PDB file as gemmi writes it, atoms N, CA and C in Angstrom:
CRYST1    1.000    1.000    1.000  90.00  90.00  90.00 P 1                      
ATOM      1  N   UNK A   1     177.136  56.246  62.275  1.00  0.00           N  
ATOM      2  CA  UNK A   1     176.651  56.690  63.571  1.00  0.00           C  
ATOM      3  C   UNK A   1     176.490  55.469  64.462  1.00  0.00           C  
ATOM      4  N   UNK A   2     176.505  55.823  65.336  1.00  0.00           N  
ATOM      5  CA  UNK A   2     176.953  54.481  66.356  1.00  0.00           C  
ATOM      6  C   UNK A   2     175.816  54.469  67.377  1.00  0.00           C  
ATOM      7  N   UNK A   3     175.536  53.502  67.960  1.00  0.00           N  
ATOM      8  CA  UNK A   3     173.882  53.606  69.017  1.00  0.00           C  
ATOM      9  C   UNK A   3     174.939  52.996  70.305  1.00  0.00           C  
ATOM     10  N   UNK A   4     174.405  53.645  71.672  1.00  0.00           N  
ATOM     11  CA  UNK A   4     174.964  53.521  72.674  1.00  0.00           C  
ATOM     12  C   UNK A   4     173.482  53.158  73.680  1.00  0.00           C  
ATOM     13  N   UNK A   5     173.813  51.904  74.113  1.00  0.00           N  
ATOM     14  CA  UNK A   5     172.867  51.379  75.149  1.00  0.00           C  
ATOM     15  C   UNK A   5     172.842  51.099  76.091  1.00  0.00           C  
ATOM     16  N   UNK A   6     172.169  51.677  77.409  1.00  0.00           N  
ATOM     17  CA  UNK A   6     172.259  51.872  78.577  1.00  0.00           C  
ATOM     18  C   UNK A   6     171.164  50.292  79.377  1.00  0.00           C  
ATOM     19  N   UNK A   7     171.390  50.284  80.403  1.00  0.00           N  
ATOM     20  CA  UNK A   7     171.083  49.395  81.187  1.00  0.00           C  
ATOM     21  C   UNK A   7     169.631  50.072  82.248  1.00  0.00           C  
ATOM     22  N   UNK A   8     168.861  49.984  81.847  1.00  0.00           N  
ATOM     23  CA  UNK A   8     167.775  51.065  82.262  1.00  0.00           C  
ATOM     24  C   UNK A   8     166.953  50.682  83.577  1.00  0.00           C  
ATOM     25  N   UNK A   9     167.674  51.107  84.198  1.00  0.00           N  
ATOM     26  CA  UNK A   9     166.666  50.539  85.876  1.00  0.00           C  
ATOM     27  C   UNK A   9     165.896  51.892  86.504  1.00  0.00           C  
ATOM     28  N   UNK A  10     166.096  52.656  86.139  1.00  0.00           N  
ATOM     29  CA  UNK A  10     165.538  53.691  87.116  1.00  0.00           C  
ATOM     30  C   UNK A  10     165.810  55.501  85.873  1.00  0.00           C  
ATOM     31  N   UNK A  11     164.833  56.373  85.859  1.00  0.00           N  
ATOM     32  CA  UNK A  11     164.609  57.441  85.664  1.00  0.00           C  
ATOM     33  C   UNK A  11     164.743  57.521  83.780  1.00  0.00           C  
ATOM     34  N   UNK A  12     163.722  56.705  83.026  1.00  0.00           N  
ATOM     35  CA  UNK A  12     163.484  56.323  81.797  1.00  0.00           C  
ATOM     36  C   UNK A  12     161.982  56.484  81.791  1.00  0.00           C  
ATOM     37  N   UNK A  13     162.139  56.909  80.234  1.00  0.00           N  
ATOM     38  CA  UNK A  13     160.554  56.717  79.491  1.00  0.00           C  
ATOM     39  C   UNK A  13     160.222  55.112  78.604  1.00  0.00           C  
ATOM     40  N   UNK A  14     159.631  54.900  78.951  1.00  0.00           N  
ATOM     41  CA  UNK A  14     158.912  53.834  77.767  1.00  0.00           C  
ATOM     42  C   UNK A  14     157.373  54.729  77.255  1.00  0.00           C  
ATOM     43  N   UNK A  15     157.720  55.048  75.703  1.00  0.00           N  
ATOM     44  CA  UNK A  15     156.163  55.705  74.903  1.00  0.00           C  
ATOM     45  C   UNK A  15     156.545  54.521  73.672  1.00  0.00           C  
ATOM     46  N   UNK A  16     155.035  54.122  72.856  1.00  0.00           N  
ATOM     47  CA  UNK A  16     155.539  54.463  71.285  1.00  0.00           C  
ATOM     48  C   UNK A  16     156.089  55.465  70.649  1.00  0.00           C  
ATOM     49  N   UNK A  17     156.585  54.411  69.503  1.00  0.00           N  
ATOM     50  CA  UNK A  17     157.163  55.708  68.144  1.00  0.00           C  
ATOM     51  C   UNK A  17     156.148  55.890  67.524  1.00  0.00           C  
ATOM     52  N   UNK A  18     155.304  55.746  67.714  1.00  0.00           N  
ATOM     53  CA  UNK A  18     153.528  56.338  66.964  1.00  0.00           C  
ATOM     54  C   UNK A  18     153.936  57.281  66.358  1.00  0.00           C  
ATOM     55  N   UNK A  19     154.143  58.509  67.346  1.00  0.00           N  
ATOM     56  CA  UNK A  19     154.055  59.819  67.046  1.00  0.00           C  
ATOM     57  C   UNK A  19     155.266  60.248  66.144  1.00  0.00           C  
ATOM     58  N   UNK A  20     156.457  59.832  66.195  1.00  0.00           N  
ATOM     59  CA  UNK A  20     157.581  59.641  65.386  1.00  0.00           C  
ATOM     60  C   UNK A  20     157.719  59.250  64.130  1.00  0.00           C  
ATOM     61  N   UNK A  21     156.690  58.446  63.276  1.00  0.00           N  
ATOM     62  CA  UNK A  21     156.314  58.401  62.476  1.00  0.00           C  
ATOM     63  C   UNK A  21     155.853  59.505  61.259  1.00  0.00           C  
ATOM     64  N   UNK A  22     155.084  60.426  62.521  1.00  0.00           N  
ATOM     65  CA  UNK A  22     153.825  61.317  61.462  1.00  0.00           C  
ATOM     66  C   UNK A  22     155.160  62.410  60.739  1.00  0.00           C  
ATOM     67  N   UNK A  23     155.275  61.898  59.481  1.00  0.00           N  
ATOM     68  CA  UNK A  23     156.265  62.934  58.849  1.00  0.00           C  
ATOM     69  C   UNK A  23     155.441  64.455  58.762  1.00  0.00           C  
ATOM     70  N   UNK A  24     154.659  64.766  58.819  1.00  0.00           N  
ATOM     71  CA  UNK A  24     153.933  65.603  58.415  1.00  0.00           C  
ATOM     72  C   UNK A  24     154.130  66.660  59.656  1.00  0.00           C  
ATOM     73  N   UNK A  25     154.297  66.395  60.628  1.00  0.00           N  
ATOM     74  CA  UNK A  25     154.414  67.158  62.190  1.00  0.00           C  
ATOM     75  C   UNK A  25     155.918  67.351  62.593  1.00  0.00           C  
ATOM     76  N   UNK A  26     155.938  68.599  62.828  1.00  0.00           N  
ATOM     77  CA  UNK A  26     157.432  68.654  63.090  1.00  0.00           C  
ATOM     78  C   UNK A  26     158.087  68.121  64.213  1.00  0.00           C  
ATOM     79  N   UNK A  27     159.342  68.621  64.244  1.00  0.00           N  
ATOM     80  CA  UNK A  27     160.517  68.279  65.693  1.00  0.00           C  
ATOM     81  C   UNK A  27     160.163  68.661  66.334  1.00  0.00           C  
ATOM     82  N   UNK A  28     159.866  69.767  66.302  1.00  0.00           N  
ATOM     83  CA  UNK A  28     159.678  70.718  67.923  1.00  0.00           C  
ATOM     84  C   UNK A  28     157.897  69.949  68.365  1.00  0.00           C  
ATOM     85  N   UNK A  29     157.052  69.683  67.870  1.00  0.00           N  
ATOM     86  CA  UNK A  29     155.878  68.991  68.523  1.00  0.00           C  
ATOM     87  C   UNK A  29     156.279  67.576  68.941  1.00  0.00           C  
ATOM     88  N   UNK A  30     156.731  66.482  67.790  1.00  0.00           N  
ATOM     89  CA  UNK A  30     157.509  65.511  68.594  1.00  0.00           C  
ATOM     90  C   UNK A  30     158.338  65.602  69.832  1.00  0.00           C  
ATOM     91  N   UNK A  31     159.129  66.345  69.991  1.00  0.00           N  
ATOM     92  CA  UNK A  31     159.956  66.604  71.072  1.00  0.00           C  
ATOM     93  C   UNK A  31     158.634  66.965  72.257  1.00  0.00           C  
ATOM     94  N   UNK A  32     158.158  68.214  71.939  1.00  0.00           N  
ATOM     95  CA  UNK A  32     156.950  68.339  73.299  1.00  0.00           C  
ATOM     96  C   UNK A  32     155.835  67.397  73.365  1.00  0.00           C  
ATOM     97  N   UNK A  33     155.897  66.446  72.608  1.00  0.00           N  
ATOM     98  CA  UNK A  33     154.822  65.592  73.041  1.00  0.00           C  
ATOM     99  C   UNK A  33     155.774  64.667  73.585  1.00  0.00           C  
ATOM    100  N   UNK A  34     157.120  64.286  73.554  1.00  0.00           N  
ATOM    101  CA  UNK A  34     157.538  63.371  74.088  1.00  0.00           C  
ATOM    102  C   UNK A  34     158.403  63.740  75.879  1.00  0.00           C  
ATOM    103  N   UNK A  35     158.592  65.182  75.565  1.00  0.00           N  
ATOM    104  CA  UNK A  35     158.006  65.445  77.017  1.00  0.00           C  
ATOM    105  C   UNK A  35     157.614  65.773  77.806  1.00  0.00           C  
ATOM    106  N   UNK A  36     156.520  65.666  77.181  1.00  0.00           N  
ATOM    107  CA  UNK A  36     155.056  65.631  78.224  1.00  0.00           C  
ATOM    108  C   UNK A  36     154.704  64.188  78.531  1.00  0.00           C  
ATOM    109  N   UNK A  37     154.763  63.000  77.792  1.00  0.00           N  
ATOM    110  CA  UNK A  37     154.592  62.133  78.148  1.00  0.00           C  
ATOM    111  C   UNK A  37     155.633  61.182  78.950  1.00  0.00           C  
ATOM    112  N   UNK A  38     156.673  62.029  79.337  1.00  0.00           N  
ATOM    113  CA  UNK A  38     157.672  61.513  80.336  1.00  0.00           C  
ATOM    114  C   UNK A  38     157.832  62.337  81.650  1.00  0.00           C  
ATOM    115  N   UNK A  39     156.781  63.085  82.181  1.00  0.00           N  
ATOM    116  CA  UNK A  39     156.313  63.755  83.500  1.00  0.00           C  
ATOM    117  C   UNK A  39     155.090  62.405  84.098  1.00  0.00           C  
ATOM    118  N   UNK A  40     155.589  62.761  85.110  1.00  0.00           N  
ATOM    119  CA  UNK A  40     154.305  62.034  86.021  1.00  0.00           C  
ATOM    120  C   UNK A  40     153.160  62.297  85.689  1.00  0.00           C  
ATOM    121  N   UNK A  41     151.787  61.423  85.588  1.00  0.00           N  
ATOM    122  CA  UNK A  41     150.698  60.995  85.490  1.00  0.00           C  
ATOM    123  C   UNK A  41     149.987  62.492  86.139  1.00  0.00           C  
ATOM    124  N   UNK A  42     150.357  63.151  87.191  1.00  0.00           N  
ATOM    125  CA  UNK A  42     149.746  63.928  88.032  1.00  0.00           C  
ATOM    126  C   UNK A  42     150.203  65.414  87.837  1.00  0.00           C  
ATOM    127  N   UNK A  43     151.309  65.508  86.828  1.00  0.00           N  
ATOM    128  CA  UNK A  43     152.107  66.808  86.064  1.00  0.00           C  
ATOM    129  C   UNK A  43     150.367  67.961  85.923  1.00  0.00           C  
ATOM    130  N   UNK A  44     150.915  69.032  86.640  1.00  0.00           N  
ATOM    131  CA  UNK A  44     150.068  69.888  85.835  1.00  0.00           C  
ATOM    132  C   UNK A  44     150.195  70.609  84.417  1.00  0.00           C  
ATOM    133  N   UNK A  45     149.763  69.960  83.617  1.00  0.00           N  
ATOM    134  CA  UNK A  45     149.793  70.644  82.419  1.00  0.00           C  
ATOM    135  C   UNK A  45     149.734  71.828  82.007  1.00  0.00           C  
ATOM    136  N   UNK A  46     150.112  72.698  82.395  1.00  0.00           N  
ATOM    137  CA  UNK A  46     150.051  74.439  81.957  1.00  0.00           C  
ATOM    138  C   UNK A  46     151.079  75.332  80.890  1.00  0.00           C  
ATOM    139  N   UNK A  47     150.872  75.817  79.951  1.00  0.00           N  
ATOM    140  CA  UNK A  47     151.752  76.192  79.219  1.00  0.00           C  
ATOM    141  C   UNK A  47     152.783  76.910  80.232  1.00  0.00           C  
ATOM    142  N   UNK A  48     152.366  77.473  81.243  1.00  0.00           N  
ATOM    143  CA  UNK A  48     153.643  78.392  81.717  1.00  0.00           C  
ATOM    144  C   UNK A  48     154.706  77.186  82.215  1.00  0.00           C  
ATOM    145  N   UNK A  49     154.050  76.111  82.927  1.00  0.00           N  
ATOM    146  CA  UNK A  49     155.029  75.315  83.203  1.00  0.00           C  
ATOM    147  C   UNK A  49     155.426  73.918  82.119  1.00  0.00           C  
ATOM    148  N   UNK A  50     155.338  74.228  81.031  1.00  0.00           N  
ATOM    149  CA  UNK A  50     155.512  73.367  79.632  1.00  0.00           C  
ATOM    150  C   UNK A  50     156.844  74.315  79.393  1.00  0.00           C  
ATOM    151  N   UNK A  51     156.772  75.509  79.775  1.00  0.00           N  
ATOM    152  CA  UNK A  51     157.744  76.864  78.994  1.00  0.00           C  
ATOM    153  C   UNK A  51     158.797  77.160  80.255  1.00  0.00           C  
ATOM    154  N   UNK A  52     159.210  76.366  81.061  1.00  0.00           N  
ATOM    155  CA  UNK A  52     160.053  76.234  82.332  1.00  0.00           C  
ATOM    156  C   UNK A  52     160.748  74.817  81.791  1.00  0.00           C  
ATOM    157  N   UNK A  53     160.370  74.279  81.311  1.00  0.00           N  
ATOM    158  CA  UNK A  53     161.115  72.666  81.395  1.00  0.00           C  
ATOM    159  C   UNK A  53     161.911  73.240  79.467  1.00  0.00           C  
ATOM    160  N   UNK A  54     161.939  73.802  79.222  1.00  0.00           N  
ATOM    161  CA  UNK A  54     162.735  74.387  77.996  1.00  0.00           C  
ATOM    162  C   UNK A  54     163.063  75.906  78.154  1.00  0.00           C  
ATOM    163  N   UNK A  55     164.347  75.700  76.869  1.00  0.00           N  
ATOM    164  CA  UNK A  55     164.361  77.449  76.788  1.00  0.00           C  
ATOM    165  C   UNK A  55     163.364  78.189  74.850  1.00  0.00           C  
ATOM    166  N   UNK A  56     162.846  76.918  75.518  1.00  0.00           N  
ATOM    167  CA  UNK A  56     161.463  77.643  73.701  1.00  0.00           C  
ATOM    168  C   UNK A  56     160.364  78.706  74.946  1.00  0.00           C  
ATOM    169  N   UNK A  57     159.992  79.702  74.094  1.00  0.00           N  
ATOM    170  CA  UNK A  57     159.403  80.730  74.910  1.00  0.00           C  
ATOM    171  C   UNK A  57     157.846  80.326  75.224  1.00  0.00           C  
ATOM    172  N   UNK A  58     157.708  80.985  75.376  1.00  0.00           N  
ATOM    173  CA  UNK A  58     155.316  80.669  75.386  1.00  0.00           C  
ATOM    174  C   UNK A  58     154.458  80.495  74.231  1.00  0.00           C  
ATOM    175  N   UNK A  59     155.329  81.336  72.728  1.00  0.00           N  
ATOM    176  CA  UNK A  59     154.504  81.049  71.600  1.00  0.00           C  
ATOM    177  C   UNK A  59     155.008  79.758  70.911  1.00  0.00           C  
ATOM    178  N   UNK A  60     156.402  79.432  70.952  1.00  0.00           N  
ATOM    179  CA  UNK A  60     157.053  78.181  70.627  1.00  0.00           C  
ATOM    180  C   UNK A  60     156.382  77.368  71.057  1.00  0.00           C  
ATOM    181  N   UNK A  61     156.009  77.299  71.946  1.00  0.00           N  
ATOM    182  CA  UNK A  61     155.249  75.944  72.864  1.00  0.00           C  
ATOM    183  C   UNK A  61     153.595  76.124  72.653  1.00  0.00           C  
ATOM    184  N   UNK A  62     153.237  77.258  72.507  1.00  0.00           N  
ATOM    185  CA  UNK A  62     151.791  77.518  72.010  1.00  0.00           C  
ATOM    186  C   UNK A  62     151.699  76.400  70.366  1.00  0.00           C  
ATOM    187  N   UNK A  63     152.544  77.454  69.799  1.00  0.00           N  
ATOM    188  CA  UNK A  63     152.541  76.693  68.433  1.00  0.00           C  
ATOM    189  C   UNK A  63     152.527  75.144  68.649  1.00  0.00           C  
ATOM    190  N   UNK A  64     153.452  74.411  69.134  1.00  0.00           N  
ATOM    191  CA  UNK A  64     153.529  72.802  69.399  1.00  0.00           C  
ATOM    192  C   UNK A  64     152.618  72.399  69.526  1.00  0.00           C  
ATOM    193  N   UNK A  65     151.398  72.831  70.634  1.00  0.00           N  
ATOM    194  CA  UNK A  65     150.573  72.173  71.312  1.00  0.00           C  
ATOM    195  C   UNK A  65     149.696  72.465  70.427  1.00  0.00           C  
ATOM    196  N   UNK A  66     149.317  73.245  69.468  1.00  0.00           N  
ATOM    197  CA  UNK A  66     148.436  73.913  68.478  1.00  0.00           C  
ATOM    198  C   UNK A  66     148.310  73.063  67.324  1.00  0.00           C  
ATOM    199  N   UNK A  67     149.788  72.378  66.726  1.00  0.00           N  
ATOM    200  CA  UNK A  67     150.211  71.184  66.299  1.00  0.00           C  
ATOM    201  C   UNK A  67     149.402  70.331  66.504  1.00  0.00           C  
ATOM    202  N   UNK A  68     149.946  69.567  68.063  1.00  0.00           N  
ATOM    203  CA  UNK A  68     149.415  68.326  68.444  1.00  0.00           C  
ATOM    204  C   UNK A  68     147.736  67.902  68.698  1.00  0.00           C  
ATOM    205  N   UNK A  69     147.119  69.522  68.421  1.00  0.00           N  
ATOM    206  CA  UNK A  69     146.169  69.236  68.673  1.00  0.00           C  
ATOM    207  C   UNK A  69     145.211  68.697  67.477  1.00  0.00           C  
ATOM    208  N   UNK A  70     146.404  69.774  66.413  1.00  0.00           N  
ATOM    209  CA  UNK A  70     146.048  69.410  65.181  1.00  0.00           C  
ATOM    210  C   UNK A  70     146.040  68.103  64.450  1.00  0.00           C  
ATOM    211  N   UNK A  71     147.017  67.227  64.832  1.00  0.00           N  
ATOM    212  CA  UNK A  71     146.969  65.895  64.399  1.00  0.00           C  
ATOM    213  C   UNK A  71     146.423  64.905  65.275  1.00  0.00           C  
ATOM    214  N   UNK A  72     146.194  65.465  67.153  1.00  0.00           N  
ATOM    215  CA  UNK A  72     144.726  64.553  67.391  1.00  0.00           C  
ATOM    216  C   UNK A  72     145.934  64.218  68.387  1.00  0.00           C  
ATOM    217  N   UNK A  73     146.809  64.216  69.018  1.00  0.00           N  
ATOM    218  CA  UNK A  73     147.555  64.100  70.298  1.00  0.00           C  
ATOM    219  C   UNK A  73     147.381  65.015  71.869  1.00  0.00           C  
ATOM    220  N   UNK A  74     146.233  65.448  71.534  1.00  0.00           N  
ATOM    221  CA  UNK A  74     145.961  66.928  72.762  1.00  0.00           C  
ATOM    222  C   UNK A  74     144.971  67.160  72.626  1.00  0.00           C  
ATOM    223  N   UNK A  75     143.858  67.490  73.605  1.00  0.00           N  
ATOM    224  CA  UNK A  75     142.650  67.883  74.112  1.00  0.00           C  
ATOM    225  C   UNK A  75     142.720  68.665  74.949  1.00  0.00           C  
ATOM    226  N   UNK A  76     142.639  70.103  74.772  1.00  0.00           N  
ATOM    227  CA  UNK A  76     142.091  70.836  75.678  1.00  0.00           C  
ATOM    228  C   UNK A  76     140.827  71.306  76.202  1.00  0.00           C  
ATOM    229  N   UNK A  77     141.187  71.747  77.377  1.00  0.00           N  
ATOM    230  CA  UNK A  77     139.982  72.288  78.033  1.00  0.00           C  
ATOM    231  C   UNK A  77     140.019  73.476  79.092  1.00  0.00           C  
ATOM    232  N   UNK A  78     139.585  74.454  79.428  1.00  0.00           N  
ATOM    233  CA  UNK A  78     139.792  75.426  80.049  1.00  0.00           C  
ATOM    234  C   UNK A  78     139.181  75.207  81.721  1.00  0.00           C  
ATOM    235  N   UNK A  79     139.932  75.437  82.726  1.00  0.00           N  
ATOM    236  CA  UNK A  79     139.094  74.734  83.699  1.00  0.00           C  
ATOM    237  C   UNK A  79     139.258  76.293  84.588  1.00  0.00           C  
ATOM    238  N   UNK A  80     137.805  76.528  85.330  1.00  0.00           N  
ATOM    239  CA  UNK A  80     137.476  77.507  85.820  1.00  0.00           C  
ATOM    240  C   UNK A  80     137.457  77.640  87.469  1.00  0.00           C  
ATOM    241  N   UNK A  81     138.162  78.106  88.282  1.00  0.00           N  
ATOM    242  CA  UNK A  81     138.371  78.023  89.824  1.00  0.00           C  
ATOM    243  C   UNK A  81     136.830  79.017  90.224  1.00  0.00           C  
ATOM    244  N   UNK A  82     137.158  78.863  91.103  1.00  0.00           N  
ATOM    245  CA  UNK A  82     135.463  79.326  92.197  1.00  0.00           C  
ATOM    246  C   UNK A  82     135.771  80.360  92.203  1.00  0.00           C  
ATOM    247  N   UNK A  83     136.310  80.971  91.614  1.00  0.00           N  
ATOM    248  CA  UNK A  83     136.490  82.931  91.695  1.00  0.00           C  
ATOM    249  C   UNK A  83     136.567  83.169  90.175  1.00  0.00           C  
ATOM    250  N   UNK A  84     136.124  82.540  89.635  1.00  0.00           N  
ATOM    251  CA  UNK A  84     135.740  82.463  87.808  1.00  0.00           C  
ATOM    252  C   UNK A  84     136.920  82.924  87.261  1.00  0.00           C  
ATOM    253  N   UNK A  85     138.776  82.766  87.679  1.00  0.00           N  
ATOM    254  CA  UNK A  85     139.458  82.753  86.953  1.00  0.00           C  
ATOM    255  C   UNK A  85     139.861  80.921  85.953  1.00  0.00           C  
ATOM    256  N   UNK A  86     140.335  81.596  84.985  1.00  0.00           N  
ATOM    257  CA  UNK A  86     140.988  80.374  83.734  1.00  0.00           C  
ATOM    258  C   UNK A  86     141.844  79.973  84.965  1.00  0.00           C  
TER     259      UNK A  86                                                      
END                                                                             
């Protein structure tokens, strides 16, 4: 297999392979943790729009994040608007 290397000036991630490591956690959470951490700083995090940037459905991506939370890569929190919807 052959590695092909690009000249990287513009529209790249730099993360660790931290998370690439954990044999224990699958592809599909590696993959969504890696991109999520290649959206802007200011990305709203919402599963509906986690489930737009793929064709994995709402429980595929439920499951992932259910994952990541599990091995300590994700913190949620439920945040409540002034008309007491989630």
């Amino acid at each position: 297999m052959s590695t092909i290397r690009v000249h990287k000036t513009k529209n790249f991630t730099i993360m660790s392979n931290y998370h690439f490591k954990e044999k224990a956690m699958s592809l599909k959470a590696k993959g969504l943790l890696s991109l999520m951490l290649s959206l802007p700083d200011d990305w709203n995090y919402s599963v509906s729009g986690l489930v737009k940037l793929s064709k994995d459905g709402k429980d595929s991506v439920m499951s992932a994040l259910s994952e990541l939370e599990k091995f300590g890569y994700l913190s949620r929190s439920r945040v409540v608007n002034e008309k007491g919807q989630f």
